[in-house]
CSV table of C-alpha atoms in Angstrom, one decimal:
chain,number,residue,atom,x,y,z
A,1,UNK,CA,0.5,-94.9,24.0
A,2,UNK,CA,-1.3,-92.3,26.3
A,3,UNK,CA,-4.2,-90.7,27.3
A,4,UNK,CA,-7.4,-92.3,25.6
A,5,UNK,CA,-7.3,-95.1,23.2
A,6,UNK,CA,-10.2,-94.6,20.6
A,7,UNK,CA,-9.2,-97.7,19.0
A,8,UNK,CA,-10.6,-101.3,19.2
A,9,UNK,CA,-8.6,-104.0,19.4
A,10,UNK,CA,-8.7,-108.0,17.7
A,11,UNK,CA,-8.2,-110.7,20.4
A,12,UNK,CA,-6.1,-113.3,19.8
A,13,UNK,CA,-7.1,-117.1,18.7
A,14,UNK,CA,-5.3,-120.1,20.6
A,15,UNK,CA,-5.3,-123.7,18.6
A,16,UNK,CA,-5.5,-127.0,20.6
A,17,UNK,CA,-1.8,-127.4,20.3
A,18,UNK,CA,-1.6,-123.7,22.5
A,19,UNK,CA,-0.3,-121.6,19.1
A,20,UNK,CA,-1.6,-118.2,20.0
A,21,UNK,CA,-2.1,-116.6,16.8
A,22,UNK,CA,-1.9,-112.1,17.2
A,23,UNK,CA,-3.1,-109.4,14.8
A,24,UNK,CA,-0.3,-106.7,15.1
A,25,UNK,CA,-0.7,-103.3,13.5
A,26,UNK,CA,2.2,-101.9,12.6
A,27,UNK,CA,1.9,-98.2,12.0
A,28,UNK,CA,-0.5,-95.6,12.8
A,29,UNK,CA,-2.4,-95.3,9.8
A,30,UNK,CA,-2.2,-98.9,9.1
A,31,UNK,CA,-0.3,-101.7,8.0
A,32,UNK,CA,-1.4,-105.4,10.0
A,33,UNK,CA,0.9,-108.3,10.3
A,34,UNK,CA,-0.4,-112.0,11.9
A,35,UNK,CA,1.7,-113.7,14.2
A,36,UNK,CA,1.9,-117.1,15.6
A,37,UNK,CA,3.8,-117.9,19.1
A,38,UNK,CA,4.3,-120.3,21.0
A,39,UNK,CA,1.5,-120.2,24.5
A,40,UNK,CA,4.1,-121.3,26.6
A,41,UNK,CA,6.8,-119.1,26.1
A,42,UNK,CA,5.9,-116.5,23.8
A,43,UNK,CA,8.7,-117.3,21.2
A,44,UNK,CA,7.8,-116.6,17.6
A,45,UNK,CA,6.4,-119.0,15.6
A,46,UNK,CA,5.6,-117.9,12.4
A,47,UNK,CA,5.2,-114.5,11.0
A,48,UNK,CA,3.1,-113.0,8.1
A,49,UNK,CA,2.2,-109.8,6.3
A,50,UNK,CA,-1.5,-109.3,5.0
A,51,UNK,CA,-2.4,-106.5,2.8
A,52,UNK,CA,-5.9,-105.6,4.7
A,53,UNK,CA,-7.7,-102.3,4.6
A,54,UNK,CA,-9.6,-101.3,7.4
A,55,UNK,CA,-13.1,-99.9,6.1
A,56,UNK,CA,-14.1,-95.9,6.6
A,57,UNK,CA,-14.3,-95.6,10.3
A,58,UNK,CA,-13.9,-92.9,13.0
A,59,UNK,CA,-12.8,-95.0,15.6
A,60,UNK,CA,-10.4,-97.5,14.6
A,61,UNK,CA,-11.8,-101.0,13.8
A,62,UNK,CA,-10.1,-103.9,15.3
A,63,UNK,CA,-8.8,-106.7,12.9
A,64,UNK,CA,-10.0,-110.0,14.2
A,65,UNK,CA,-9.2,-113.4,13.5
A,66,UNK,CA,-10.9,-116.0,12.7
A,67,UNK,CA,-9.5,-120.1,14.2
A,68,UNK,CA,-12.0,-122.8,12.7
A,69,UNK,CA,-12.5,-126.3,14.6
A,70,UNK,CA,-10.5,-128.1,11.8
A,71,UNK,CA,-7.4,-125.4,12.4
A,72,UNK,CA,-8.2,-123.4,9.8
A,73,UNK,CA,-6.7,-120.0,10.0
A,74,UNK,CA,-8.7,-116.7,8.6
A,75,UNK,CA,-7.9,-113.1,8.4
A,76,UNK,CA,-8.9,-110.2,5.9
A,77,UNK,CA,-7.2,-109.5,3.2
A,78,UNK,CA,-7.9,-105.9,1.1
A,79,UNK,CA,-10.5,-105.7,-1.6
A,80,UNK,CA,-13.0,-108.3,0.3
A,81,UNK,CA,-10.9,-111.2,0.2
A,82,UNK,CA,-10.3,-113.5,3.1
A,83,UNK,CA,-6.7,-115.0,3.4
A,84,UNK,CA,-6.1,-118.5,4.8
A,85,UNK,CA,-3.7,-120.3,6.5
A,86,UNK,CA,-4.6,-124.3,6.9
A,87,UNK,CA,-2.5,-124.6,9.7
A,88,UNK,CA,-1.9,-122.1,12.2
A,89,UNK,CA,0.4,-124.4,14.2
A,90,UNK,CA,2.8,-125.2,11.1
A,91,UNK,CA,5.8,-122.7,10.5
A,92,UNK,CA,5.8,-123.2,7.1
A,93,UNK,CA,2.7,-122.7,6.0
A,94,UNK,CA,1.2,-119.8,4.2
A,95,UNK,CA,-1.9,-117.7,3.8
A,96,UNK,CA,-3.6,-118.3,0.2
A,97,UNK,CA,-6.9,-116.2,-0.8
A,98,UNK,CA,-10.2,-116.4,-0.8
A,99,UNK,CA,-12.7,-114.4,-3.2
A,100,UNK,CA,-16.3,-114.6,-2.4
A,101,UNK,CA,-17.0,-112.8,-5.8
A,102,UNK,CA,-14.5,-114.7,-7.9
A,103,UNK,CA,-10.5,-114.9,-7.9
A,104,UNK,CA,-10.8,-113.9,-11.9
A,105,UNK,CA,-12.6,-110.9,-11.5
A,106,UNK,CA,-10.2,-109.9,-8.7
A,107,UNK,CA,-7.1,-110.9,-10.6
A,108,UNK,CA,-8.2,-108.6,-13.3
A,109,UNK,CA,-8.7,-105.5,-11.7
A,110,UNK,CA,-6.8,-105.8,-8.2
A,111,UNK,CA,-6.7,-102.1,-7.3
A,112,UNK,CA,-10.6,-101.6,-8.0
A,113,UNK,CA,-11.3,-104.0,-5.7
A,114,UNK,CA,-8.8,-102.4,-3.2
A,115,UNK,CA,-10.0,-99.4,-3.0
A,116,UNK,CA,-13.6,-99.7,-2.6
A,117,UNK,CA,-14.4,-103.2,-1.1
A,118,UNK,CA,-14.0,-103.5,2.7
A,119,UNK,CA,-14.6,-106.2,4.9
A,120,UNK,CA,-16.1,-104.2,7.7
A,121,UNK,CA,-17.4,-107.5,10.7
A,122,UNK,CA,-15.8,-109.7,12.0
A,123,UNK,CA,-15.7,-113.3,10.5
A,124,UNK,CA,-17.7,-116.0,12.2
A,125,UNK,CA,-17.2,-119.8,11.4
A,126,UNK,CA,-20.6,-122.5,11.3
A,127,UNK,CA,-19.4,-126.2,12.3
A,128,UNK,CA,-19.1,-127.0,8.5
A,129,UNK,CA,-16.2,-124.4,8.2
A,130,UNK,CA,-18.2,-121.5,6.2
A,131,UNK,CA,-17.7,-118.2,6.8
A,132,UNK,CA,-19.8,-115.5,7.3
A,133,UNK,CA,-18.9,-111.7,7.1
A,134,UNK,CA,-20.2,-108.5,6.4
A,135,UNK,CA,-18.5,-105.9,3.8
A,136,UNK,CA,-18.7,-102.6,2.6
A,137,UNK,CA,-18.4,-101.0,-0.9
A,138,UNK,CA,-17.7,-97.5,-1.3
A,139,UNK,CA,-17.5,-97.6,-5.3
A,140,UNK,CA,-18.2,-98.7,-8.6
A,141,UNK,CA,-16.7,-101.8,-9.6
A,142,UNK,CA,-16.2,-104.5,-12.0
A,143,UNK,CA,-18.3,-107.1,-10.1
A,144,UNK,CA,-21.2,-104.9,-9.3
A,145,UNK,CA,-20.8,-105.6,-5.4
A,146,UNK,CA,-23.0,-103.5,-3.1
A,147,UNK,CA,-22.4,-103.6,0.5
A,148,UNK,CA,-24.0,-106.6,2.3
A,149,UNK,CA,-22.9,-109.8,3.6
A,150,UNK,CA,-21.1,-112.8,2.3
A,151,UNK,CA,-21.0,-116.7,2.9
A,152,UNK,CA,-17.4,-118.2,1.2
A,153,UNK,CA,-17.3,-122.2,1.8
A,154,UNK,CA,-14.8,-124.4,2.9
A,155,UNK,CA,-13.5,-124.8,-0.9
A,156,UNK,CA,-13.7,-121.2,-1.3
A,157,UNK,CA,-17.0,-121.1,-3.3
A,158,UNK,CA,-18.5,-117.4,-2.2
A,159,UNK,CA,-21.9,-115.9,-2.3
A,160,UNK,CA,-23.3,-112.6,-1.4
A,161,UNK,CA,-26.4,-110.7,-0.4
A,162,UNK,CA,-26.6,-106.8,-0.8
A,163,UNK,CA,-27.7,-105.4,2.7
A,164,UNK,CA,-30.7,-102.9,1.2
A,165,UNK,CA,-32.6,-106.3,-0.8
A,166,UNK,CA,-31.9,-108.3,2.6
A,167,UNK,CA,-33.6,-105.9,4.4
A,168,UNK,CA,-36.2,-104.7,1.5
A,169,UNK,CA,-35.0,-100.9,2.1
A,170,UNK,CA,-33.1,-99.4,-0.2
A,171,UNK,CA,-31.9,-96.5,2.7
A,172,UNK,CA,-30.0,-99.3,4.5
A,173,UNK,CA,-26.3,-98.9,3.0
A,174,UNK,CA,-24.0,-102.0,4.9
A,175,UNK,CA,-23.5,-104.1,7.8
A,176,UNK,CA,-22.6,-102.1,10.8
A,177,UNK,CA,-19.4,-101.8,11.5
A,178,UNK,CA,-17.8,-104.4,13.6
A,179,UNK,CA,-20.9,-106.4,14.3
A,180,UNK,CA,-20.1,-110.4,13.5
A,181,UNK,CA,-22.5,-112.6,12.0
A,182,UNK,CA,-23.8,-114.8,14.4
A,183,UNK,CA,-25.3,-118.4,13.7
A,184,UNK,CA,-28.5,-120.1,15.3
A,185,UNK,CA,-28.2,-123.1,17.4
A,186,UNK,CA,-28.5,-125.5,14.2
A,187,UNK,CA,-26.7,-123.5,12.1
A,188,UNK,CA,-29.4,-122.6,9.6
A,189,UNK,CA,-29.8,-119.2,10.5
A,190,UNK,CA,-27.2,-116.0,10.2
A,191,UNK,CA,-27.9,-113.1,12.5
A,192,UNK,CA,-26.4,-109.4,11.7
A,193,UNK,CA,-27.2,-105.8,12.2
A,194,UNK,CA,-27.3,-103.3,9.4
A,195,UNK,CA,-27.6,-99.9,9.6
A,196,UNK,CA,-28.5,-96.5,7.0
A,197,UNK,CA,-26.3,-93.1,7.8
A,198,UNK,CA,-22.8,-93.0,7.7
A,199,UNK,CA,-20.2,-93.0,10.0
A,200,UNK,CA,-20.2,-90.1,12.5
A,201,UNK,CA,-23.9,-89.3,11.5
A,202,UNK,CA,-26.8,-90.5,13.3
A,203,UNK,CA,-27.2,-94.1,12.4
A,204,UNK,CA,-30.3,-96.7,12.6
A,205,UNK,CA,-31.4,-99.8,11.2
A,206,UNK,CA,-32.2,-103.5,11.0
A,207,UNK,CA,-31.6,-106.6,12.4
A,208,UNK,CA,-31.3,-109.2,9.8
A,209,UNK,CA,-32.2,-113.1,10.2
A,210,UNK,CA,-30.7,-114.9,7.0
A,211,UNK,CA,-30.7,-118.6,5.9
A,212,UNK,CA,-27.3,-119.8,6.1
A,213,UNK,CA,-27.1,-121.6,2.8
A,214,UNK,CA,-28.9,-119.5,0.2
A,215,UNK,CA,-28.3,-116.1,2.2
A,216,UNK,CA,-32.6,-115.6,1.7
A,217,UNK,CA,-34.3,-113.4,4.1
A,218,UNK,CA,-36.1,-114.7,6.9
A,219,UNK,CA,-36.6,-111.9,8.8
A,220,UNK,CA,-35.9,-108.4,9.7
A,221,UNK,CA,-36.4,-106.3,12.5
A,222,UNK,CA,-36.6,-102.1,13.2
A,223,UNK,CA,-34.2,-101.9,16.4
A,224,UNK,CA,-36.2,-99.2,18.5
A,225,UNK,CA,-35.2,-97.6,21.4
A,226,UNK,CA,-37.5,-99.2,24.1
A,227,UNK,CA,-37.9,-95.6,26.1
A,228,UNK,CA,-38.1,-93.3,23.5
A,229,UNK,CA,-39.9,-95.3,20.6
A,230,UNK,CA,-38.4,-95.2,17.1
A,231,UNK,CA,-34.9,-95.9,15.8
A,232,UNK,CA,-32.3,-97.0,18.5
A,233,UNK,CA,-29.0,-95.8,16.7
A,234,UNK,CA,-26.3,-98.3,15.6
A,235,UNK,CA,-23.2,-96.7,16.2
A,236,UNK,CA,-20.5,-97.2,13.7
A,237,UNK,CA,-17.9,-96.6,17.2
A,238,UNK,CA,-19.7,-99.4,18.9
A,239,UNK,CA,-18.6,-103.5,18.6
A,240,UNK,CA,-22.3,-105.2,19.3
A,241,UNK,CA,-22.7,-108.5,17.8
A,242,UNK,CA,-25.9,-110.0,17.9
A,243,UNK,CA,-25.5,-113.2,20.3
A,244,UNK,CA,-27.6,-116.3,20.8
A,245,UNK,CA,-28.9,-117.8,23.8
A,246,UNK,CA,-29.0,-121.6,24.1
A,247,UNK,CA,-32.6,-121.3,23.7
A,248,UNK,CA,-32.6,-119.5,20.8
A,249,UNK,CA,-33.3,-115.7,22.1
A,250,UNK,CA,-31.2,-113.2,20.2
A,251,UNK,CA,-29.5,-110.2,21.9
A,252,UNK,CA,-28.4,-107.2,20.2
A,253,UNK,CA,-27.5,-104.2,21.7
A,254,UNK,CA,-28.2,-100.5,20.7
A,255,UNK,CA,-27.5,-97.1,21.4
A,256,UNK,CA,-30.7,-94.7,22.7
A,257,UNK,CA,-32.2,-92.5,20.2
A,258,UNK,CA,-31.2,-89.4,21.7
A,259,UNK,CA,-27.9,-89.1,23.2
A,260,UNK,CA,-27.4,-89.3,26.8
A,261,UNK,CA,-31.1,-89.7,27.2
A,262,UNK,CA,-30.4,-92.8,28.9
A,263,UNK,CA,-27.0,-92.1,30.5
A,264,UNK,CA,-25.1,-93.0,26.6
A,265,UNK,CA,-25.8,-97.1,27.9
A,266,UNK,CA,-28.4,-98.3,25.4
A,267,UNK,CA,-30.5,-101.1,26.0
A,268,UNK,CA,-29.8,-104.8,25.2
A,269,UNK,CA,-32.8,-105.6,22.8
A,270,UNK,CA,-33.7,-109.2,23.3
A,271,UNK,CA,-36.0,-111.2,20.2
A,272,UNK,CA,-37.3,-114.8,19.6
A,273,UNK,CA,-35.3,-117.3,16.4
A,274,UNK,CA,-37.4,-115.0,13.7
A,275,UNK,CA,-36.8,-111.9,15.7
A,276,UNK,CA,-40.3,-111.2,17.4
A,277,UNK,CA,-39.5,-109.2,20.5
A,278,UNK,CA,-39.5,-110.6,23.4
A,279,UNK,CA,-39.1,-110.1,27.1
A,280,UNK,CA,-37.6,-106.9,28.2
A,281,UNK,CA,-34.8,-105.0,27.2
A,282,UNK,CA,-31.2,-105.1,29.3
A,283,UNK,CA,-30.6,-101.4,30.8
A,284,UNK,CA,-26.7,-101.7,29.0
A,285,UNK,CA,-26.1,-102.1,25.2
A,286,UNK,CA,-24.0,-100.1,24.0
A,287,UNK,CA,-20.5,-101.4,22.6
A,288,UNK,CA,-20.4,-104.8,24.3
A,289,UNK,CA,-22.0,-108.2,23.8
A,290,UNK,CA,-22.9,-110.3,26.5
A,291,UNK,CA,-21.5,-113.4,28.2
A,292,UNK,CA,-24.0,-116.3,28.1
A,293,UNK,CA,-23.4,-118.2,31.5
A,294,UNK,CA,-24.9,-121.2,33.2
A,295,UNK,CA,-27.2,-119.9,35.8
A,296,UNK,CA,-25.5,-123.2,38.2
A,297,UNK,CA,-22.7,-120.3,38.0
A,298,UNK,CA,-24.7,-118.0,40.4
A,299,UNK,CA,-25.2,-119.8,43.6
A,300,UNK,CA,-27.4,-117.6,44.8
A,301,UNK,CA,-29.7,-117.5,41.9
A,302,UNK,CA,-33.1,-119.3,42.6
A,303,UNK,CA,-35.2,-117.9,39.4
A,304,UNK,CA,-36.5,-119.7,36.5
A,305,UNK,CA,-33.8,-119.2,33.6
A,306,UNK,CA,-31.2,-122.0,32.7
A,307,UNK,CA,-28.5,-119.3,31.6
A,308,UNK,CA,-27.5,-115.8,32.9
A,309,UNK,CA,-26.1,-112.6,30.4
A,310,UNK,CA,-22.8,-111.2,32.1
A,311,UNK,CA,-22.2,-107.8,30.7
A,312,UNK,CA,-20.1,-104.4,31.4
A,313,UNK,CA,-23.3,-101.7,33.3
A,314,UNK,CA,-21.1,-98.3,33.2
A,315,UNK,CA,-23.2,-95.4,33.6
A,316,UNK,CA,-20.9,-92.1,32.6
A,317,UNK,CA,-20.5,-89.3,34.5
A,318,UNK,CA,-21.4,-86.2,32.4
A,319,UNK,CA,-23.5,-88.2,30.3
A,320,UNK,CA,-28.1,-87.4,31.1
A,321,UNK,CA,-27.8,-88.0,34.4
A,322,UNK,CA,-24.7,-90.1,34.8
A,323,UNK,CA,-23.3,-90.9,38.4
A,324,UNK,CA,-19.7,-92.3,37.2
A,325,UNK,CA,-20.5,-95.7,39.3
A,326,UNK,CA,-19.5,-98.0,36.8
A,327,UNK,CA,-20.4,-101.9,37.3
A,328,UNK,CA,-20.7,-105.2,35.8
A,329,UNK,CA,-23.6,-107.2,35.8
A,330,UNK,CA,-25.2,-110.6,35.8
A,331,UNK,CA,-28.8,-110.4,34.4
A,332,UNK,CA,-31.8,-112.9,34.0
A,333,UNK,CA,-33.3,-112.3,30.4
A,334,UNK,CA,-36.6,-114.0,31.6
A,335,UNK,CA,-37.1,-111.8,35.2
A,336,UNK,CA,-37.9,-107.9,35.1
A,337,UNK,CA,-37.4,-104.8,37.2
A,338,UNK,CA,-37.9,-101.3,36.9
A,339,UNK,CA,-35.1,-99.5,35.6
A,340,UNK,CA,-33.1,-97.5,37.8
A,341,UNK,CA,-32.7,-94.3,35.4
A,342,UNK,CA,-35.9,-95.1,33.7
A,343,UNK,CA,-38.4,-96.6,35.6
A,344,UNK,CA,-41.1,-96.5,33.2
A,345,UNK,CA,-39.4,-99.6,31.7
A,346,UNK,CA,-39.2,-102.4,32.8
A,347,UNK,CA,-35.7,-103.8,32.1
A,348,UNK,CA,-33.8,-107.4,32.6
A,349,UNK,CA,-33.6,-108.1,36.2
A,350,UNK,CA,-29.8,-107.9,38.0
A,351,UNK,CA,-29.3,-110.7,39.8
A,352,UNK,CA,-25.6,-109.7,40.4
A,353,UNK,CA,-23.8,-106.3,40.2
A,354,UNK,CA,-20.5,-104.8,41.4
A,355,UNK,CA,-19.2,-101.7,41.5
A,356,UNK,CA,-15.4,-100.7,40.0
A,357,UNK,CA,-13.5,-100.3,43.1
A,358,UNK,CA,-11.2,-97.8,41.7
A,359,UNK,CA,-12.3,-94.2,41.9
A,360,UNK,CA,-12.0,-91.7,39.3
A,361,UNK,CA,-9.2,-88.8,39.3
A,362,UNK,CA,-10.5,-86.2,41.3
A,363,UNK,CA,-14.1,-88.0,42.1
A,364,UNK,CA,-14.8,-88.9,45.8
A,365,UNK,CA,-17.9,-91.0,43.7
A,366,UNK,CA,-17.2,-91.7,40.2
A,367,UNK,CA,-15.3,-95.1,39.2
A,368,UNK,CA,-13.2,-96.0,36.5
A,369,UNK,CA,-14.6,-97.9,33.5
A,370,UNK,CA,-15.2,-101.3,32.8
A,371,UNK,CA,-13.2,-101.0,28.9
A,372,UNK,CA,-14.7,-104.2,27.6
A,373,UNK,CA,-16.4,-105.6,24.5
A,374,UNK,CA,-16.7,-108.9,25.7
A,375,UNK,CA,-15.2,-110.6,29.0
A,376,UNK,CA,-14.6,-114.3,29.5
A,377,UNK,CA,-16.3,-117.0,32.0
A,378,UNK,CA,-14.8,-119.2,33.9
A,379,UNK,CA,-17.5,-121.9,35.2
A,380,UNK,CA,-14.9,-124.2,37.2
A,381,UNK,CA,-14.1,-121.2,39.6
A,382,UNK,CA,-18.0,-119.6,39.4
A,383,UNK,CA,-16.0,-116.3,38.1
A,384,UNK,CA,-15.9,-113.7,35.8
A,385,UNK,CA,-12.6,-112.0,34.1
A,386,UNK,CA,-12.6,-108.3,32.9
A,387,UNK,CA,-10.3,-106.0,32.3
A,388,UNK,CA,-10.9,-102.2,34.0
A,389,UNK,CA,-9.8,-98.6,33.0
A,390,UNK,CA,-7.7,-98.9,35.9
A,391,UNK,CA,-5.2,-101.4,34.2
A,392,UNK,CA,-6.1,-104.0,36.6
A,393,UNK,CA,-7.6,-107.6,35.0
A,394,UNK,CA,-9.8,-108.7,38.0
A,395,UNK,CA,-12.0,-112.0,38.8
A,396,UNK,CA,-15.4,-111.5,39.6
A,397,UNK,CA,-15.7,-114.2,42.1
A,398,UNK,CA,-20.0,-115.0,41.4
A,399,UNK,CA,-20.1,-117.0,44.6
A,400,UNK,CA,-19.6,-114.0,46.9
A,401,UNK,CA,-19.8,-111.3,44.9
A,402,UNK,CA,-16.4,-109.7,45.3
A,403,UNK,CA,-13.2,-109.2,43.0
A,404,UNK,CA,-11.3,-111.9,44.3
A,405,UNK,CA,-8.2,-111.1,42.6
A,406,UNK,CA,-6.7,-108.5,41.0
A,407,UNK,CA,-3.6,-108.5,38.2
A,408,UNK,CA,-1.8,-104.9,37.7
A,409,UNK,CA,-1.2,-104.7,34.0
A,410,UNK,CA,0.1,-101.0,33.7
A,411,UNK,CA,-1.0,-98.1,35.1
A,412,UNK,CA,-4.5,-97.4,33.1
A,413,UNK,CA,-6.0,-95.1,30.8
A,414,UNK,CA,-9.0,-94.2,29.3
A,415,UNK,CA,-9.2,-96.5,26.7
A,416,UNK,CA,-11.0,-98.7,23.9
A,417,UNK,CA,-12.6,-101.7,25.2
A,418,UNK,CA,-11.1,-104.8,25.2
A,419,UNK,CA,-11.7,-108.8,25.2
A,420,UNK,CA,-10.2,-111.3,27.4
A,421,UNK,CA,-9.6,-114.9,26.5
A,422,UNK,CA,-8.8,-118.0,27.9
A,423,UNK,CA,-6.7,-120.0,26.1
A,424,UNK,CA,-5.6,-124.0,25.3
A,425,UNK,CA,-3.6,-124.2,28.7
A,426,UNK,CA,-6.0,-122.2,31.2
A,427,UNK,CA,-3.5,-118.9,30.4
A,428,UNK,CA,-5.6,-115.5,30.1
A,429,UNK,CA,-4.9,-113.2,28.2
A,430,UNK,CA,-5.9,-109.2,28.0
A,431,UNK,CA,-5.1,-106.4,26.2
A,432,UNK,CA,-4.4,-103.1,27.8
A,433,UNK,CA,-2.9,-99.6,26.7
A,434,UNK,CA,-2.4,-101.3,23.2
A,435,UNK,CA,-0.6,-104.3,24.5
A,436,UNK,CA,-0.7,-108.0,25.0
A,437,UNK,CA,-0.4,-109.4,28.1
A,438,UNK,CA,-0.8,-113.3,28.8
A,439,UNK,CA,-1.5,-114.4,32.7
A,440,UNK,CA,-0.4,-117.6,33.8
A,441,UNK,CA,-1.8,-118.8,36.9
C-alpha cells in the first residue's frame, strides 16, 4: 500500500493460551479470512474462510473479532449471522452459525438475507457470553428485519430491536457504523449510538441506553454539539464507541455540527447511567474512544477523579483554524478548563499532553498524526502505547511526560487509525500501512 489508507482496520484477539487470532482481507473489494497463530512464533495455526459482507460504507469498515472469557470465538458472517468457533486455540475446530432471527428463515432464503442484512458494529461480549451488535438492513425481506440492534445468547437464541422504536423516531435508520455496544458496570444496560442520514450525507442522532435482557428502552439522548447547539454529526467514516467509566459516566464522541468549526476534532460528550449530561465535554471526539486509566498512573496528578481518559488531541492543519500540532492527551472528566480554540466552553481539563515529535513534510510547525482509534495502557510501566502517522509505535512514558521509546515499523503514511493491543505474553502488537506487526520486548 501507499499514500493514504482510508480504511479501518480489526485488531486482533489473543486467548490465555497466547493464540492470536487475525481478520485478513483478501482482495480489494472484499473477501475476509480468520486466522489463528501461534504468539510466539507467528506459525499458523488454523485457518478459515467466512463469507462476511461489509455493510454500505465510504470508508472501509474494519472486521473485528470478537474472544469471549470462556474462549469463545466470534466473527460476522453475511446476511446478519454471527459465526463461531468454540475454541480458538484448537486446530480442528470449526466456525458454526449463529442467526439472531432464526436459522430456518435463513436456511430458506439465504441470498435475501445476503444481500440486504449487514452487521455494521462491532460485537461486544457481557460476562454471561451474549452478544451484542448492531446491523443494518437495506431491503425487504422474509423476516421483516429493520435496522437496529441484536442480543444472540450463549445457545444461540437471538432477539432484536429496530433502531427507529428504540429511539421513538421513525427518521433514525441504523446503528452508526462501527460503533460497538457497550455494557454498564453490572451488565444490565447496553449503550449504542444511532444515527438518521446516510453515509456521506450529514448524519445525526441518538444515544441509546437499552436493557440488556429484553432489549427495552431506557433511555435516549439528542447528541448536540456543545458549541454550536443542535445535532453533533455521527459520522459513518468515524469508529466511536460509547465507553463506560468505572463509575458509570458514559462517553461518546461526536463530530461538530459544522465542519471544521471546531478544527474537524469533535467533542467527547460525557452523560450519567441514564444518559443525563453531565460534566463537560472533552475538546477531541471524533473517530477514537478513550482509554480509561487509573489516575495512580499519573504521578503528578493531585485532583479529585479516581480514573483518567487517554485519548489521540490532533488538531489538522487546513481544517477552521487548525495548527497541525497534533497530541495526545490525558484528561480529568471531573476538572474543567476553557478550551483552547473555543473558549466559551468549558472543556475536560488536560492534565497531560504531548506533542508528535515528527514534523510534517514541508511544515517547520505542523506534526504528523496520531492514526488511532484506540491505544493501549500499560499501568506497570505508568505508559501509554500509540501508534503515529510517522510509522513509529511509541511509549508515552506518564511519569515524565516524554516518549520514552520509539519502534520504527515502516516508513509512515497518511493513514486510517489503528488499535494497539497487548497480548497473553506482554507482546504488543500494531498495525501500520495495512500490516501486522507484533513487538516483543
Amino acid at each position: 500500500q501507499s499514500g493514504a489508507l482510508l480504511t479501518h482496520y480489526g485488531s486482533p484477539v489473543v486467548t490465555t493460551r497466547n493464540t492470536v487470532v487475525i481478520p485478513v482481507k483478501l482482495i480489494a473489494t472484499g473477501g475476509y479470512r480468520v486466522e489463528g497463530r501461534n504468539g510466539a512464533n507467528g506459525a499458523l495455526v488454523w485457518s478459515a474462510a467466512t463469507d462476511y459482507v461489509p455493510p454500505p460504507h465510504n470508508w472501509k469498515p474494519p472486521y473485528n473479532l470478537l474472544l469471549t472469557a470462556t474462549g469463545r470465538l466470534y466473527a460476522p458472517g453475511a446476511g446478519g449471522r454471527l459465526l463461531v468457533r468454540t475454541d480458538a486455540d484448537a486446530a480442528n475446530a470449526a466456525f458454526a452459525p449463529q442467526v439472531f432471527y432464526g436459522a430456518a428463515q435463513y436456511n430458506a432464503n439465504p441470498g435475501a438475507f445476503d444481500g440486504s442484512v449487514f452487521i455494521n458494529t462491532p460485537l461486544t461480549a457481557d460476562a454471561q457470553g451474549n452478544i451484542f451488535f448492531g446491523f443494518q438492513v437495506t431491503g425487504t425481506n422474509p423476516a421483516g428485519l429493520v435496522s437496529g440492534i441484536a442480543r444472540v445468547a450463549p445457545d444461540g437464541t437471538g432477539s432484536w430491536v429496530g433502531v427507529a422504536a428504540a429511539a421513538g423516531d421513525p427518521t433514525i435508520v441504523k446503528p452508526v457504523l462501527n460503533c460497538a455496544p457497550a455494557l454498564s458496570n453490572d451488565g444490565a444496560t447496553v449503550y449504542i449510538a444511532a444515527n438518521r442520514g446516510s453515509t456521506g450525507a450529514t448524519q445525526n442522532g441518538v444515544l441509546l441506553a437499552l436493557d440488556s435482557t429484553t432489549l427495552a428502552t431506557r433511555a435516549s439522548v439528542a447528541l448536540i454539539d456543545p458549541l454550536l447547539g443542535g445535532p453533533a454529526r455521527l459520522s459513518d467514516d468515524g469508529t466511536a464507541t460509547p465507553v463506560v467509566g468505572p463509575d458509570g459516566r458514559v462517553f461518546y464522541g461526536v463530530l461538530e455540527r459544522t465542519f471544521g468549526s471546531h478544527n474537524a476534532r469533535g467533542w467527547l460528550l460525557q452523560f450519567d447511567a441514564l444518559l443525563n449530561p453531565v460534566g463537560v465535554p472533552g475538546s477531541f471526539g471524533w473517530d477514537v474512544s478513550p482509554s480509561v486509566i487509573p489516575a495512580s498512573m499519573v504521578p503528578s496528578y493531585t485532583g479529585p477523579s479516581t480514573y483518567l481518559l487517554a485519548q489521540k488531541y490532533n488538531n489538522y492543519v487546513g481544517v477552521g483554524s487548525g495548527t497541525g500540532l497534533n497530541q495526545l492527551a490525558v484528561l480529568d472528566p471531573r476538572g474543567s478548563q476553557a478550551d483552547a480554540i473555543a473558549p466559551s466552553v468549558q472543556v475536560m481539563r488536560e492534565v497531560l499532553t504531548i506533542l508528535g515529535p515528527t514534523l510534517d513534510t514541508g511544515s517547520t510547525t505542523a506534526r504528523r498524526e496520531w492514526c488511532i482509534n484506540t491505544m493501549a495502557a500499560d499501568p506497570a510501566r505508568n505508559s501509554i502505547l500509540a501508534n503515529n502517522e510517522d510509522g513509529i509505535l511509541y511509549r508515552w512514558d506518564l511519569t515524565t511526560n516524554t516518549l520514552s521509546q520509539g519502534l520504527r515499523l515502516n516508513a509512515g503514511l497518511g493513514q486510517a487509525y489503528t488499535p494497539t493491543l497487548v497480548g497473553a505474553d506482554g507482546g504488543v502488537y500494531a498495525i501500520s500501512n495495512a500490516t501486522l506487526y507484533a513487538i516483543r520486548a
